[in-house]
């Protein structure tokens, strides 16, 4: 018994030592390592890199990382702002977006944009970036490409509510849905003008996931989406009992409990007009 | 507080009593004054043994159909009823309890089916070719083999066990007209006092069978083969090693009562045991065994027309186990001590392919890789008195279930957000049986208590569709241990010319596990009526009683008969499902050295106690008659047996209470068996 103890102690100690020694030589992982570099815009004296978790910008909610590079160094005090703009044939409009903020790594800025529509042959998106470089105000406009969501699944809803206001509701999480009770997140904006979208904070969005291919099979223990001021997103629970195609039926109520958009799913009414789609 | 109502109405008790008196009267006039001193208890049956093929030469005479399936052998048992979902792989029920409340073992080895829909009871993975007998113990008397509520069935393999028989071999074949069943079997054995081996092979193939009135039952075909090898080697005078290997495979098995068939049911069963005649100064018959079995089961819907959605449903079950047991014999006491354990992995998955091929396949784990570990100790003491005996037995087991697959755990957490990955419990069992003999009359009475853990399906099943009540079932990891208090009484009156046995058993089962509708849940299976979740009822009560008699008309002729009554009620006095109506059997048989002949009647009364809430419909009464004839020829000192018979002579169209979805049973069937033994 005693020898066993020694052997164990030795084993544990050796792993600790090995662990420590390898720590010393390890380099800090690049915070953008797992992301895809979508663009590298080159200006005369600096470059701008745009990263995303996705391989391309898509209709719906996009988390976007931006890094400014000059003389082989990354800059941390450029105070960037941005403005996405859709150039339609007879009008222009923007897309709901957050501010660009520093991440834990001050050289990386992060923000989110909800693209409501994909580009097409005649209508394209551009991104206007403003920032400070060496105390100098810069503004550049870049052409960006926004594609449809994968398999054309509904990931964003643009609609006029029963209160007459226009809203944009975008699916955020789970990015990789599981057969489980998933943490469900969505972003909700009110469209105040073609160029201005404001987050909506006190609504309640009921969740009813269904599988239309399975006689509208549903799942238990879903939780309505409510606003979380820390994440600035609507959060709830989404139970998915199997893989496959799911239609997440939603019903949005304002703070008074009045329905703004969406219907209950019943035998007679198999789907709500407000919904997201999932496949996994 | 609920008021406690009497379990069985006065009328029912009266009916029961009446049956006893009635049958007693039939037999009483034939009393003969041929009393023998009654100084032994040997005729008191503590358990029931269904002989299958031990000492085939003797036994083939007695069997109606020597190569009939194991299921048919078991059905002939007094205590067992078989639930049928088709012509193959029937599920044994004892005391109106099925798989999860029984412990079914092969030579003491724990094996668990790999099908979430109970399409592969353990009994489907062996064949009569390699079995000697099935030892049937009712209720807690079966606790030697594991934790049980309803009882145990141990299928004992046929082994030569160092008998000095030398080389023997046999070929057998059988044919049945109804479903064109063809059976071919063969065996080769060698045994001396140092070494033995037994090799058996059997192949069965059947087409669809026809119910009464020549109505074909589609998807009732099957094909199966089974190989088994048993071998033993004596290490010394009192030490031996024994090994067993069984390979069983069924293909293309139809299940007319279900919406899916089976393309593969495969089992590999292996064991190695070490036997020693003595252990230390006090113990004897020390036997230790390690075993392993691996089962794969694949359901198949590709042969069915109009499938709403094609799906794959494979399942796997793997079990490692051991036991070690020894006897301790004292002057008037016989002890048995046993330590046993097993570790089972049960995994089953379902993939559904949507009709819209653009959409991804739908996948779920229906058994989330549940690891069951059970470690038990068992002790038994047989105490002999002058004209009485007392058998005490007890089992204490540690039982744990762990959901090993995270995908499966997360799936179940949809329903049970707080559930733990692992669930452990202690299972206790105690049984006392007292036997007393007064001259020709003997009594046996028992009181016992036992516990069982929920089965994998009950605890962790995920949308398991039950076609019987047309509901999806969700397991419940928070189920309480099911506990049974049991009382039984058997009275036997025996004279050389006849014997009457009356028996009654009562089970009061606390925390009775059963699926209850949960209206808030949405069905998964298309067309299902709802979702049920396994729940503990406060209690349920099961009562059964039977009376059976045998009368020897002459040395060669004898008649026998039995009648049984069953009742099962839940905690609101509603009928439990799958409880037998009154059943009866009667037979006349002739046996001499070379020839056997028999005619048998079996039937059931109309099922009056049934419960539509559990998907049951009323089953009408029926009675069928069968007859058989056998003869033994000696050719050059080798034996040739011929056995022929006809079942359901009048081609009655019928189904019984435990035929899944009331599928009809087989109509008229002629059968012929030929067996040639080289001695």
Tab-separated table of N, CA, C and O in Angstrom, chain B residues 581-647:
chain	number	residue	atom	x	y	z
B	581	UNK	N	-56.337	-12.925	-17.810
B	581	UNK	CA	-57.663	-13.355	-17.367
B	581	UNK	C	-57.575	-14.782	-16.832
B	581	UNK	O	-56.475	-15.347	-16.743
B	582	UNK	N	-58.689	-15.370	-16.468
B	582	UNK	CA	-58.679	-16.762	-16.010
B	582	UNK	C	-58.197	-17.645	-17.167
B	582	UNK	O	-58.669	-17.519	-18.293
B	583	UNK	N	-57.219	-18.479	-16.879
B	583	UNK	CA	-56.716	-19.389	-17.912
B	583	UNK	C	-56.813	-20.817	-17.410
B	583	UNK	O	-56.793	-21.054	-16.198
B	584	UNK	N	-56.901	-21.722	-18.322
B	584	UNK	CA	-56.968	-23.127	-17.915
B	584	UNK	C	-56.264	-24.001	-18.945
B	584	UNK	O	-56.087	-23.616	-20.105
B	585	UNK	N	-55.869	-25.165	-18.481
B	585	UNK	CA	-55.209	-26.151	-19.336
B	585	UNK	C	-55.691	-27.518	-18.899
B	585	UNK	O	-55.922	-27.733	-17.703
B	586	UNK	N	-55.800	-28.421	-19.823
B	586	UNK	CA	-56.112	-29.793	-19.459
B	586	UNK	C	-55.470	-30.690	-20.493
B	586	UNK	O	-55.337	-30.305	-21.665
B	587	UNK	N	-55.054	-31.861	-20.074
B	587	UNK	CA	-54.398	-32.746	-21.025
B	587	UNK	C	-54.549	-34.202	-20.650
B	587	UNK	O	-54.747	-34.553	-19.483
B	588	UNK	N	-54.462	-35.022	-21.658
B	588	UNK	CA	-54.461	-36.467	-21.455
B	588	UNK	C	-53.222	-36.972	-22.176
B	588	UNK	O	-52.989	-36.625	-23.338
B	589	UNK	N	-52.407	-37.760	-21.490
B	589	UNK	CA	-51.214	-38.231	-22.179
B	589	UNK	C	-50.975	-39.716	-21.939
B	589	UNK	O	-51.401	-40.279	-20.934
B	590	UNK	N	-50.308	-40.271	-22.902
B	590	UNK	CA	-49.976	-41.690	-22.857
B	590	UNK	C	-48.464	-41.795	-23.030
B	590	UNK	O	-47.871	-41.169	-23.910
B	591	UNK	N	-47.823	-42.542	-22.171
B	591	UNK	CA	-46.381	-42.705	-22.278
B	591	UNK	C	-46.030	-44.162	-22.010
B	591	UNK	O	-46.483	-44.722	-21.004
B	592	UNK	N	-45.301	-44.760	-22.888
B	592	UNK	CA	-44.636	-46.005	-22.498
B	592	UNK	C	-43.209	-45.936	-22.987
B	592	UNK	O	-42.731	-44.878	-23.410
B	593	UNK	N	-42.547	-47.032	-22.972
B	593	UNK	CA	-41.140	-47.045	-23.281
B	593	UNK	C	-40.808	-46.363	-24.597
B	593	UNK	O	-39.842	-45.627	-24.717
B	594	UNK	N	-41.618	-46.617	-25.598
B	594	UNK	CA	-41.248	-46.170	-26.935
B	594	UNK	C	-42.218	-45.158	-27.528
B	594	UNK	O	-41.890	-44.480	-28.493
B	595	UNK	N	-43.373	-45.093	-26.990
B	595	UNK	CA	-44.401	-44.298	-27.648
B	595	UNK	C	-44.985	-43.279	-26.686
B	595	UNK	O	-45.161	-43.558	-25.502
B	596	UNK	N	-45.245	-42.106	-27.221
B	596	UNK	CA	-45.957	-41.113	-26.437
B	596	UNK	C	-47.092	-40.579	-27.295
B	596	UNK	O	-46.995	-40.541	-28.523
B	597	UNK	N	-48.140	-40.192	-26.623
B	597	UNK	CA	-49.238	-39.553	-27.331
B	597	UNK	C	-49.916	-38.612	-26.352
B	597	UNK	O	-49.927	-38.866	-25.147
B	598	UNK	N	-50.434	-37.520	-26.853
B	598	UNK	CA	-51.078	-36.596	-25.931
B	598	UNK	C	-52.103	-35.757	-26.663
B	598	UNK	O	-52.019	-35.557	-27.884
B	599	UNK	N	-53.062	-35.337	-25.906
B	599	UNK	CA	-54.019	-34.377	-26.430
B	599	UNK	C	-54.189	-33.319	-25.353
B	599	UNK	O	-54.227	-33.637	-24.159
B	600	UNK	N	-54.193	-32.063	-25.734
B	600	UNK	CA	-54.200	-30.994	-24.735
B	600	UNK	C	-55.178	-29.902	-25.126
B	600	UNK	O	-55.360	-29.593	-26.309
B	601	UNK	N	-55.797	-29.365	-24.119
B	601	UNK	CA	-56.721	-28.252	-24.305
B	601	UNK	C	-56.154	-27.089	-23.530
B	601	UNK	O	-55.695	-27.242	-22.390
B	602	UNK	N	-56.170	-25.918	-24.138
B	602	UNK	CA	-55.786	-24.762	-23.344
B	602	UNK	C	-56.637	-23.572	-23.751
B	602	UNK	O	-57.045	-23.467	-24.924
B	603	UNK	N	-56.952	-22.749	-22.790
B	603	UNK	CA	-57.837	-21.645	-23.116
B	603	UNK	C	-57.842	-20.581	-22.041
B	603	UNK	O	-57.155	-20.679	-21.021
B	604	UNK	N	-58.596	-19.552	-22.320
B	604	UNK	CA	-58.727	-18.461	-21.360
B	604	UNK	C	-60.147	-17.933	-21.417
B	604	UNK	O	-60.809	-18.018	-22.461
B	605	UNK	N	-60.570	-17.401	-20.284
B	605	UNK	CA	-61.882	-16.760	-20.239
B	605	UNK	C	-61.769	-15.365	-20.836
B	605	UNK	O	-60.660	-14.860	-21.067
B	606	UNK	N	-62.889	-14.745	-21.086
B	606	UNK	CA	-62.880	-13.374	-21.583
B	606	UNK	C	-62.170	-12.478	-20.580
B	606	UNK	O	-62.335	-12.625	-19.374
B	607	UNK	N	-61.371	-11.568	-21.088
B	607	UNK	CA	-60.653	-10.640	-20.204
B	607	UNK	C	-61.621	-9.550	-19.760
B	607	UNK	O	-62.064	-8.736	-20.569
B	608	UNK	N	-61.954	-9.572	-18.491
B	608	UNK	CA	-62.904	-8.557	-18.011
B	608	UNK	C	-62.177	-7.421	-17.304
B	608	UNK	O	-62.655	-6.299	-17.266
B	609	UNK	N	-61.021	-7.725	-16.747
B	609	UNK	CA	-60.267	-6.690	-16.032
B	609	UNK	C	-59.155	-6.170	-16.924
B	609	UNK	O	-58.061	-6.695	-16.939
B	610	UNK	N	-59.479	-5.160	-17.688
B	610	UNK	CA	-58.468	-4.569	-18.559
B	610	UNK	C	-58.608	-3.061	-18.452
B	610	UNK	O	-59.598	-2.547	-17.936
B	611	UNK	N	-57.602	-2.360	-18.926
B	611	UNK	CA	-57.603	-0.920	-18.725
B	611	UNK	C	-57.268	-0.181	-20.012
B	611	UNK	O	-56.123	-0.191	-20.458
B	612	UNK	N	-58.255	0.444	-20.619
B	612	UNK	CA	-58.002	1.158	-21.884
B	612	UNK	C	-56.976	2.271	-21.730
B	612	UNK	O	-56.303	2.637	-22.691
B	613	UNK	N	-56.822	2.796	-20.511
B	613	UNK	CA	-55.831	3.861	-20.310
B	613	UNK	C	-54.417	3.379	-20.608
B	613	UNK	O	-53.524	4.166	-20.869
B	614	UNK	N	-54.190	2.088	-20.482
B	614	UNK	CA	-52.872	1.538	-20.793
B	614	UNK	C	-52.879	0.903	-22.180
B	614	UNK	O	-52.040	0.072	-22.493
B	615	UNK	N	-53.857	1.265	-22.985
B	615	UNK	CA	-53.893	0.776	-24.354
B	615	UNK	C	-54.515	-0.592	-24.498
B	615	UNK	O	-54.442	-1.209	-25.556
B	616	UNK	N	-55.113	-1.097	-23.438
B	616	UNK	CA	-55.659	-2.447	-23.513
B	616	UNK	C	-57.057	-2.452	-24.096
B	616	UNK	O	-57.862	-1.547	-23.856
B	617	UNK	N	-57.331	-3.496	-24.841
B	617	UNK	CA	-58.696	-3.740	-25.276
B	617	UNK	C	-59.092	-5.092	-24.710
B	617	UNK	O	-58.243	-5.890	-24.317
B	618	UNK	N	-60.385	-5.313	-24.687
B	618	UNK	CA	-60.888	-6.569	-24.140
B	618	UNK	C	-60.454	-7.721	-25.044
B	618	UNK	O	-60.574	-7.641	-26.260
B	619	UNK	N	-59.941	-8.779	-24.462
B	619	UNK	CA	-59.579	-9.959	-25.237
B	619	UNK	C	-60.648	-11.023	-25.001
B	619	UNK	O	-60.988	-11.317	-23.860
B	620	UNK	N	-61.150	-11.539	-26.098
B	620	UNK	CA	-62.220	-12.543	-25.979
B	620	UNK	C	-61.662	-13.879	-25.518
B	620	UNK	O	-60.468	-14.147	-25.618
B	621	UNK	N	-62.558	-14.705	-25.044
B	621	UNK	CA	-62.148	-16.033	-24.592
B	621	UNK	C	-61.765	-16.898	-25.792
B	621	UNK	O	-62.119	-16.596	-26.934
B	622	UNK	N	-61.062	-17.953	-25.522
B	622	UNK	CA	-60.687	-18.889	-26.584
B	622	UNK	C	-60.390	-20.230	-25.944
B	622	UNK	O	-60.179	-20.321	-24.731
B	623	UNK	N	-60.379	-21.234	-26.757
B	623	UNK	CA	-59.935	-22.561	-26.332
B	623	UNK	C	-59.367	-23.239	-27.560
B	623	UNK	O	-59.971	-23.189	-28.635
B	624	UNK	N	-58.197	-23.798	-27.420
B	624	UNK	CA	-57.625	-24.500	-28.569
B	624	UNK	C	-57.189	-25.893	-28.141
B	624	UNK	O	-56.853	-26.143	-26.978
B	625	UNK	N	-57.184	-26.769	-29.091
B	625	UNK	CA	-56.847	-28.173	-28.829
B	625	UNK	C	-55.644	-28.542	-29.687
B	625	UNK	O	-55.554	-28.153	-30.847
B	626	UNK	N	-54.718	-29.264	-29.070
B	626	UNK	CA	-53.538	-29.726	-29.798
B	626	UNK	C	-53.312	-31.199	-29.471
B	626	UNK	O	-53.766	-31.685	-28.438
B	627	UNK	N	-52.620	-31.890	-30.356
B	627	UNK	CA	-52.344	-33.303	-30.113
B	627	UNK	C	-50.971	-33.646	-30.645
B	627	UNK	O	-50.469	-32.987	-31.572
B	628	UNK	N	-50.362	-34.654	-30.045
B	628	UNK	CA	-49.034	-35.047	-30.495
B	628	UNK	C	-48.834	-36.546	-30.370
B	628	UNK	O	-49.506	-37.222	-29.583
B	629	UNK	N	-47.887	-37.049	-31.164
B	629	UNK	CA	-47.598	-38.463	-31.131
B	629	UNK	C	-46.103	-38.637	-31.364
B	629	UNK	O	-45.507	-37.965	-32.218
B	630	UNK	N	-45.484	-39.527	-30.600
B	630	UNK	CA	-44.059	-39.733	-30.779
B	630	UNK	C	-43.709	-41.207	-30.694
B	630	UNK	O	-44.376	-41.981	-30.000
B	631	UNK	N	-42.670	-41.593	-31.413
B	631	UNK	CA	-42.226	-42.978	-31.308
B	631	UNK	C	-40.713	-43.033	-31.427
B	631	UNK	O	-40.097	-42.259	-32.144
B	632	UNK	N	-40.162	-44.021	-30.729
B	632	UNK	CA	-38.716	-44.185	-30.733
B	632	UNK	C	-38.374	-45.500	-31.401
B	632	UNK	O	-38.933	-46.549	-31.072
B	633	UNK	N	-37.477	-45.427	-32.379
B	633	UNK	CA	-37.043	-46.637	-33.067
B	633	UNK	C	-35.581	-46.880	-32.718
B	633	UNK	O	-34.813	-45.937	-32.574
B	634	UNK	N	-35.225	-48.122	-32.630
B	634	UNK	CA	-33.815	-48.456	-32.430
B	634	UNK	C	-33.261	-48.990	-33.736
B	634	UNK	O	-33.772	-49.960	-34.289
B	635	UNK	N	-32.249	-48.334	-34.258
B	635	UNK	CA	-31.644	-48.783	-35.513
B	635	UNK	C	-30.159	-48.985	-35.243
B	635	UNK	O	-29.452	-48.021	-34.952
B	636	UNK	N	-29.706	-50.193	-35.351
B	636	UNK	CA	-28.280	-50.510	-35.091
B	636	UNK	C	-27.785	-49.896	-33.785
B	636	UNK	O	-26.754	-49.235	-33.748
B	637	UNK	N	-28.562	-50.047	-32.780
B	637	UNK	CA	-28.177	-49.514	-31.484
B	637	UNK	C	-28.204	-47.979	-31.407
B	637	UNK	O	-27.821	-47.391	-30.412
B	638	UNK	N	-28.583	-47.319	-32.476
B	638	UNK	CA	-28.756	-45.875	-32.449
B	638	UNK	C	-30.244	-45.560	-32.354
B	638	UNK	O	-31.079	-46.347	-32.758
B	639	UNK	N	-30.536	-44.381	-31.819
B	639	UNK	CA	-31.929	-44.030	-31.607
B	639	UNK	C	-32.446	-43.117	-32.696
B	639	UNK	O	-31.789	-42.143	-33.064
B	640	UNK	N	-33.615	-43.430	-33.155
B	640	UNK	CA	-34.293	-42.524	-34.073
B	640	UNK	C	-35.637	-42.168	-33.444
B	640	UNK	O	-36.426	-43.034	-33.097
B	641	UNK	N	-35.849	-40.872	-33.254
B	641	UNK	CA	-37.119	-40.438	-32.704
B	641	UNK	C	-37.918	-39.757	-33.790
B	641	UNK	O	-37.386	-38.959	-34.562
B	642	UNK	N	-39.165	-40.061	-33.769
B	642	UNK	CA	-40.083	-39.359	-34.654
B	642	UNK	C	-41.150	-38.737	-33.780
B	642	UNK	O	-41.676	-39.395	-32.882
B	643	UNK	N	-41.429	-37.507	-34.036
B	643	UNK	CA	-42.454	-36.849	-33.240
B	643	UNK	C	-43.317	-36.040	-34.196
B	643	UNK	O	-42.797	-35.265	-35.003
B	644	UNK	N	-44.593	-36.209	-34.106
B	644	UNK	CA	-45.473	-35.467	-35.005
B	644	UNK	C	-46.656	-34.960	-34.211
B	644	UNK	O	-46.998	-35.518	-33.157
B	645	UNK	N	-47.250	-33.913	-34.683
B	645	UNK	CA	-48.389	-33.409	-33.942
B	645	UNK	C	-49.104	-32.311	-34.694
B	645	UNK	O	-48.673	-31.885	-35.781
B	646	UNK	N	-50.176	-31.899	-34.124
B	646	UNK	CA	-50.912	-30.785	-34.709
B	646	UNK	C	-51.344	-29.867	-33.585
B	646	UNK	O	-51.837	-30.314	-32.549
B	647	UNK	N	-51.095	-28.579	-33.777
B	647	UNK	CA	-51.488	-27.567	-32.793
B	647	UNK	C	-52.679	-26.805	-33.338
B	647	UNK	O	-52.784	-26.596	-34.548
